Short mmCIF file of C-alpha atoms and ligand atoms in Angstrom, two decimals:
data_model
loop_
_atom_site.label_atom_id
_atom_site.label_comp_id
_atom_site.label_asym_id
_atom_site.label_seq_id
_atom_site.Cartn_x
_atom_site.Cartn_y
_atom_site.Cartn_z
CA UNK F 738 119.60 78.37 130.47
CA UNK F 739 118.25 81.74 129.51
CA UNK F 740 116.87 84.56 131.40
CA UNK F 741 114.47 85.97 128.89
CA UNK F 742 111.13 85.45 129.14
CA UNK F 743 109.58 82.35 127.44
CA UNK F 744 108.92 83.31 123.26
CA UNK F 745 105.57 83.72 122.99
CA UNK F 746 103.91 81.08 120.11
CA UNK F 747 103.68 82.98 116.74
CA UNK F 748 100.09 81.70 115.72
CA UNK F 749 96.49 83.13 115.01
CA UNK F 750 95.94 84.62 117.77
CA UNK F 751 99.30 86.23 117.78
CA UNK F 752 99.18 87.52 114.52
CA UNK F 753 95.73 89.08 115.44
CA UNK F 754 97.54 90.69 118.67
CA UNK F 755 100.09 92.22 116.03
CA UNK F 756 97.26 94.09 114.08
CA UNK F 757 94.86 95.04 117.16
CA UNK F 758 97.77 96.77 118.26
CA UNK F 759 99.12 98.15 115.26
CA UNK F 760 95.54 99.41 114.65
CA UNK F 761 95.10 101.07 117.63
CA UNK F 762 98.54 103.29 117.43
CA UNK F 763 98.05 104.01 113.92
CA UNK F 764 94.86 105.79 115.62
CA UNK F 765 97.39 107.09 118.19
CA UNK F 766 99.62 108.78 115.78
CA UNK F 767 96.99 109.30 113.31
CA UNK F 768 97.51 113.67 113.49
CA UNK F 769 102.00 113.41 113.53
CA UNK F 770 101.41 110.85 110.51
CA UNK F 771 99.16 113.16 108.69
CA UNK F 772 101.21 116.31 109.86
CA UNK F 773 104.35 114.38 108.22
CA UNK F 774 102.06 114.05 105.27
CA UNK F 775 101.14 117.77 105.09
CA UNK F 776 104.83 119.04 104.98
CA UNK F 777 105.54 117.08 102.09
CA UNK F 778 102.53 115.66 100.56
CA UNK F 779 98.62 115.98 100.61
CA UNK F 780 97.88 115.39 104.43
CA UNK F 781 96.02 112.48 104.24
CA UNK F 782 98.73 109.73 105.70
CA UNK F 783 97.35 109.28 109.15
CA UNK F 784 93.64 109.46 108.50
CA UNK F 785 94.15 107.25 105.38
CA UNK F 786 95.85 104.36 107.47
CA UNK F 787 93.42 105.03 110.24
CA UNK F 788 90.77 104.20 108.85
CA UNK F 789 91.56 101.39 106.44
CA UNK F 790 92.91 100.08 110.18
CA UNK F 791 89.93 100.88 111.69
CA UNK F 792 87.69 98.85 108.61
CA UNK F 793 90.60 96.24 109.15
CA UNK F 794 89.90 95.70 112.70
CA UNK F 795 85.90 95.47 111.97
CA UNK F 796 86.98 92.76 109.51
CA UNK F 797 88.86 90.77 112.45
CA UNK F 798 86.38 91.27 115.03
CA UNK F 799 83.66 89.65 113.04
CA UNK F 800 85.53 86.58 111.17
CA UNK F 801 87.37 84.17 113.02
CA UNK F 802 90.54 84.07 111.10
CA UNK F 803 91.91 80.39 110.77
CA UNK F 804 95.54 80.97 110.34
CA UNK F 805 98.10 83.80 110.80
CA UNK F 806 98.32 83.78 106.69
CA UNK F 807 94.17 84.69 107.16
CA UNK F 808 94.99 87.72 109.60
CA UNK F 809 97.77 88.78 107.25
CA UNK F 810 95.42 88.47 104.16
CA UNK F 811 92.48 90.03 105.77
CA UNK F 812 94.27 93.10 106.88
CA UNK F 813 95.94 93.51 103.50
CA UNK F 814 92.71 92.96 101.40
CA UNK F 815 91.00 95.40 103.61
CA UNK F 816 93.30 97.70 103.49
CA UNK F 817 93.83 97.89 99.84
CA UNK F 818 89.81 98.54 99.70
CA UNK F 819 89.93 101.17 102.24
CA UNK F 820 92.96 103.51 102.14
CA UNK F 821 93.13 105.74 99.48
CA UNK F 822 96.23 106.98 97.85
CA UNK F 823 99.39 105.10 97.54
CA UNK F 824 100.16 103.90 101.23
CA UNK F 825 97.12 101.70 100.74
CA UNK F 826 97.41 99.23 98.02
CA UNK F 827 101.33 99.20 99.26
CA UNK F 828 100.56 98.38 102.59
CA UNK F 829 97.92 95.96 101.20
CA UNK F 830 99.77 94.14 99.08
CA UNK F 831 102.75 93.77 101.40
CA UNK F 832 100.08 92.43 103.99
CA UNK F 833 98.69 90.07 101.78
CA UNK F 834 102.45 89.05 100.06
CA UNK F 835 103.40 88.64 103.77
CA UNK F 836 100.16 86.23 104.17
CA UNK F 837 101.12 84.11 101.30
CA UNK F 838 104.30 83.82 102.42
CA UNK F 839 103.73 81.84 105.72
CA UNK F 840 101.64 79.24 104.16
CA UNK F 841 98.50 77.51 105.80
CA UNK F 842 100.39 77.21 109.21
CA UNK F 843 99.16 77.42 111.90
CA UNK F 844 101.63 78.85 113.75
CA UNK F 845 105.64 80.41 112.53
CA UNK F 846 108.84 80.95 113.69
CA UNK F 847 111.27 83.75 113.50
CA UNK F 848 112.63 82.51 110.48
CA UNK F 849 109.45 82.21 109.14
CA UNK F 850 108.49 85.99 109.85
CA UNK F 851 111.53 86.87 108.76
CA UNK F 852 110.31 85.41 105.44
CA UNK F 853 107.05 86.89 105.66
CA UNK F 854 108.19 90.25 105.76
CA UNK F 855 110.86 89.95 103.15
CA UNK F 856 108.04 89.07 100.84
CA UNK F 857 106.35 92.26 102.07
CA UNK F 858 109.25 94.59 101.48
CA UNK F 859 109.62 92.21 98.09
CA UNK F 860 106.02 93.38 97.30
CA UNK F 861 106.44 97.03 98.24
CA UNK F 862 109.38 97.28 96.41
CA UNK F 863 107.72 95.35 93.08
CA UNK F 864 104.35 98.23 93.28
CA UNK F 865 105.75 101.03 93.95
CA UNK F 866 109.38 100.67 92.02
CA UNK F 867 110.98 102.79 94.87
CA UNK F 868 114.63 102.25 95.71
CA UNK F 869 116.49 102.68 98.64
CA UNK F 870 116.74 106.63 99.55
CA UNK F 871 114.31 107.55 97.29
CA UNK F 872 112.62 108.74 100.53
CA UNK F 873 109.72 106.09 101.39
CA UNK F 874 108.90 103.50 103.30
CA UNK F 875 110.99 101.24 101.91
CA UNK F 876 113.78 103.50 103.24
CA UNK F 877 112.54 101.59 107.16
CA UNK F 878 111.21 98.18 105.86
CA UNK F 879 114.56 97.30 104.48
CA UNK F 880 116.54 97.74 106.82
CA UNK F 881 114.17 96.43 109.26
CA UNK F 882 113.78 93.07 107.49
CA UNK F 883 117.61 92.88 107.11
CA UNK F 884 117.75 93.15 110.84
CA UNK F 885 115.41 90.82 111.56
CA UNK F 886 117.20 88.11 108.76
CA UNK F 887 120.06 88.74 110.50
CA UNK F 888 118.62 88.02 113.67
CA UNK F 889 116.97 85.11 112.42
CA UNK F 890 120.67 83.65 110.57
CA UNK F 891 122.15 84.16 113.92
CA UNK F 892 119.21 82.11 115.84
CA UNK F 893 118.48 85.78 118.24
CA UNK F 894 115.92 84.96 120.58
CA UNK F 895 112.94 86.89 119.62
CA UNK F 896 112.17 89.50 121.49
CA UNK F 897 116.07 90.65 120.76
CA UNK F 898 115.89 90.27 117.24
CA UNK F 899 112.33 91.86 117.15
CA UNK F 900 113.70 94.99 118.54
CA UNK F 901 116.88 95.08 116.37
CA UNK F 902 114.33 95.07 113.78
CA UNK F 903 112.75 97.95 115.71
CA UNK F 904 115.84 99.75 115.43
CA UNK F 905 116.79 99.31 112.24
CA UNK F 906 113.38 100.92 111.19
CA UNK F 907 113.57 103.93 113.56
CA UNK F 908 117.21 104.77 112.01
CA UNK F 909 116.11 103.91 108.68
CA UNK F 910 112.68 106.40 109.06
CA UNK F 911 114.76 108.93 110.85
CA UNK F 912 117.58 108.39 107.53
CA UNK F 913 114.70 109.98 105.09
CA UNK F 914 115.09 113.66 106.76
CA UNK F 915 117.98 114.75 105.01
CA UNK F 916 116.90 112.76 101.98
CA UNK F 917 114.84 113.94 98.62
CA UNK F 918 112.45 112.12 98.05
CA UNK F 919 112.36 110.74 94.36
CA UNK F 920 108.84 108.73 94.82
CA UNK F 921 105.89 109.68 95.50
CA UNK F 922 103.52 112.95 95.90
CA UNK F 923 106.49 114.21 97.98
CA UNK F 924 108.94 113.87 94.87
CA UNK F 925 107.16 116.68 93.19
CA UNK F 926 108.36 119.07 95.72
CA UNK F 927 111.85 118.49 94.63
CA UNK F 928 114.47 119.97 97.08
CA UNK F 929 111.74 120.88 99.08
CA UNK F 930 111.45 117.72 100.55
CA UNK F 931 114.32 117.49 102.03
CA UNK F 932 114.31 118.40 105.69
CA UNK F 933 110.91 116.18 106.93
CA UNK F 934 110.54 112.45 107.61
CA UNK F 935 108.96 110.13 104.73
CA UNK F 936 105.35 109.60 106.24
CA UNK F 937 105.28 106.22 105.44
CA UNK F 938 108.90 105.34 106.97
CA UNK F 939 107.26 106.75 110.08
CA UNK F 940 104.16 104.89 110.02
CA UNK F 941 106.17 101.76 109.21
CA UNK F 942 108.16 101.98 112.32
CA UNK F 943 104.58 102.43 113.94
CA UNK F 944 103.10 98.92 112.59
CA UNK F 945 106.81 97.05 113.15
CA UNK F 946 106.49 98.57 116.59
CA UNK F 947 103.74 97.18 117.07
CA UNK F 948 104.87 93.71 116.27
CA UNK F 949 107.57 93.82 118.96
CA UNK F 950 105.01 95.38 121.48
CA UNK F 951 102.48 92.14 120.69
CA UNK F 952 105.59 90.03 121.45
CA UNK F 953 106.90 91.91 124.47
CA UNK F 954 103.03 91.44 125.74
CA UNK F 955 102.52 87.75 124.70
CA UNK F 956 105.61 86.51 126.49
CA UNK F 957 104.71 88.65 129.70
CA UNK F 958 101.58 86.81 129.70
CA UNK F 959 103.13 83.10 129.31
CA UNK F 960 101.46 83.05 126.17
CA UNK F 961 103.58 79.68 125.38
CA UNK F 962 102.82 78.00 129.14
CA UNK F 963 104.45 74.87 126.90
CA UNK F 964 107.66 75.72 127.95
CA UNK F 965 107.49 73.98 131.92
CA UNK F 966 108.45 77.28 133.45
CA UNK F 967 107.31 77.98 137.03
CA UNK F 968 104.42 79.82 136.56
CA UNK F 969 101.25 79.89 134.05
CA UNK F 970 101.73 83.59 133.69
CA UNK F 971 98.19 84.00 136.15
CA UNK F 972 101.14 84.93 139.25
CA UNK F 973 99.35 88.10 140.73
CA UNK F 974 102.11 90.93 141.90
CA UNK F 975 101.22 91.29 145.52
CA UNK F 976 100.28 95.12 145.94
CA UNK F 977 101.50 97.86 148.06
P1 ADP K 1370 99.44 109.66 98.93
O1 ADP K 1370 100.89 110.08 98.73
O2 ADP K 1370 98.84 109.09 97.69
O3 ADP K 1370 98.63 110.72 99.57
P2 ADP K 1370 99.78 108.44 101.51
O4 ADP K 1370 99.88 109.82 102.02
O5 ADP K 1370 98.81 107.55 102.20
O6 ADP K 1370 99.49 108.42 99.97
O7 ADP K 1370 101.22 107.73 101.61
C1 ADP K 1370 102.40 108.41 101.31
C2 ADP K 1370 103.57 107.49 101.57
O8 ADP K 1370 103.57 106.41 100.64
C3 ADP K 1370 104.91 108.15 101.37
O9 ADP K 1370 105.32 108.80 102.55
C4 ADP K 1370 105.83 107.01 101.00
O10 ADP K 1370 106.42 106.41 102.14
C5 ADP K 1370 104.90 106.00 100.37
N1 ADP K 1370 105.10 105.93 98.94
C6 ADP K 1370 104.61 106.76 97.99
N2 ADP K 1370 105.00 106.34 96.77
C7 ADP K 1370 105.76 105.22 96.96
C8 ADP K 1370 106.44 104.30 96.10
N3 ADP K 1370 106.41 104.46 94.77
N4 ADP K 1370 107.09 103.27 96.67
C9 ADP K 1370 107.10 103.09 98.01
N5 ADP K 1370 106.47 103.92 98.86
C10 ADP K 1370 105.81 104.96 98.35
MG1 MG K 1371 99.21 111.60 101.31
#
């Protein structure tokens, strides 16, 4: 009936997928975030997510998180302990909001992420009082979750609707350039601001990026082998 490859199952281990990776290209992009930072704020964006991801995955890799509301929660409590300035208890709350959110299931749906992060941007948007173009992160999440409701209204297999949410971030990050920011260190440079990406819009496309890599991955492996298609995802290519 379809081509695409099987959805992968949106449970634990999943979830933990989403963050490993997430983790490790927030290390990736660590110096451009903190560069972003250092044009219109302090310079601290990149190393500050780095390592509250880095004490994020230590938390992972030595609990055995029960559900994906426990990898959600973990990562947000951690992070809200580790970054400093105002990325940190953002992103931690929206993590942990996000958590909440899907329950004590064991395992989601796109709806059900679709939920999840509207409670995050719901979260982000309660803390830090930022409206659209006032040059944040909320200025990707939004449109990124409205992408991904969309998606989810509209029944878009996942991987689709996972990279319109993709998308809708990267326009929305690249959208703060021309924009002053009104939140934020980078509000005190007035004008000045105008002319740079929002830090956190960038790193936010980094983590949502991250989700649809984690997807793209899990369904390339036949991570759901519950589906009866031809293969268990163990088929070998053949070589040269
Ligand atoms: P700090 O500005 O305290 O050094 P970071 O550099 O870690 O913190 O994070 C800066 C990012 O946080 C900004 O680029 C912006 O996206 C986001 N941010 C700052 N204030 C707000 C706010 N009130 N609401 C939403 N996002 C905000
Ligand atoms: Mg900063």
């Amino acid at each position: 009936m379809t081509t695409s490859p099987a959805a992968p199952a949106l449970d634990t281990a999943f979830f933990t997928a989403w963050i490993t990776r997430a983790a490790a290209a927030i290390e990736a992009d660590r110096v451009r975030l903190t560069e972003l930072d250092a044009a219109i704020g302090d310079g601290d964006h990149g190393t500050n997510l780095d390592r509250g991801f880095a004490g994020v995955m230590r938390v992972l890799d030595t609990t055995s998180p029960r559900t994906p509301a426990t990898v959600l929660s973990l990562t947000g409590t951690t992070l809200i302990s580790k970054v400093g300035g105002a990325s940190g208890p953002l992103y931690g709350t929206a993590f942990r909001r996000a958590g909440s959110a899907l329950g004590d299931t064991p395992e989601t749906d796109l709806p059900g992420l679709a939920a999840a992060l509207d409670a995050a941007l719901a979260a982000i948007r309660k803390l830090g009082a930022a409206r659209d173009g006032d040059k944040t992160m909320v200025d990707a999440l939004a449109p990124a979750v409205a992408a991904l409701n969309d998606a989810a209204s509209k029944a878009t297999p996942l991987l689709d609707a996972l990279s319109a949410m993709v998308d809708a971030a990267r326009a929305g990050a690249e959208a703060t350039i021309p924009m002053q920011a009104s939140k934020g260190r980078a509000s005190y440079l007035g004008p000045r601001s105008i002319g740079h990406e929002d830090p956190g819009a960038a790193s936010t496309v980094v983590i949502l990026t991250a989700l649809l890599d984690a997807a793209i991955a899990a369904a390339s492996d036949g991570h759901s082998a519950a589906s009866g298609g031809p293969t268990d995802g163990r088929e070998e290519p053949s070589g040269d």
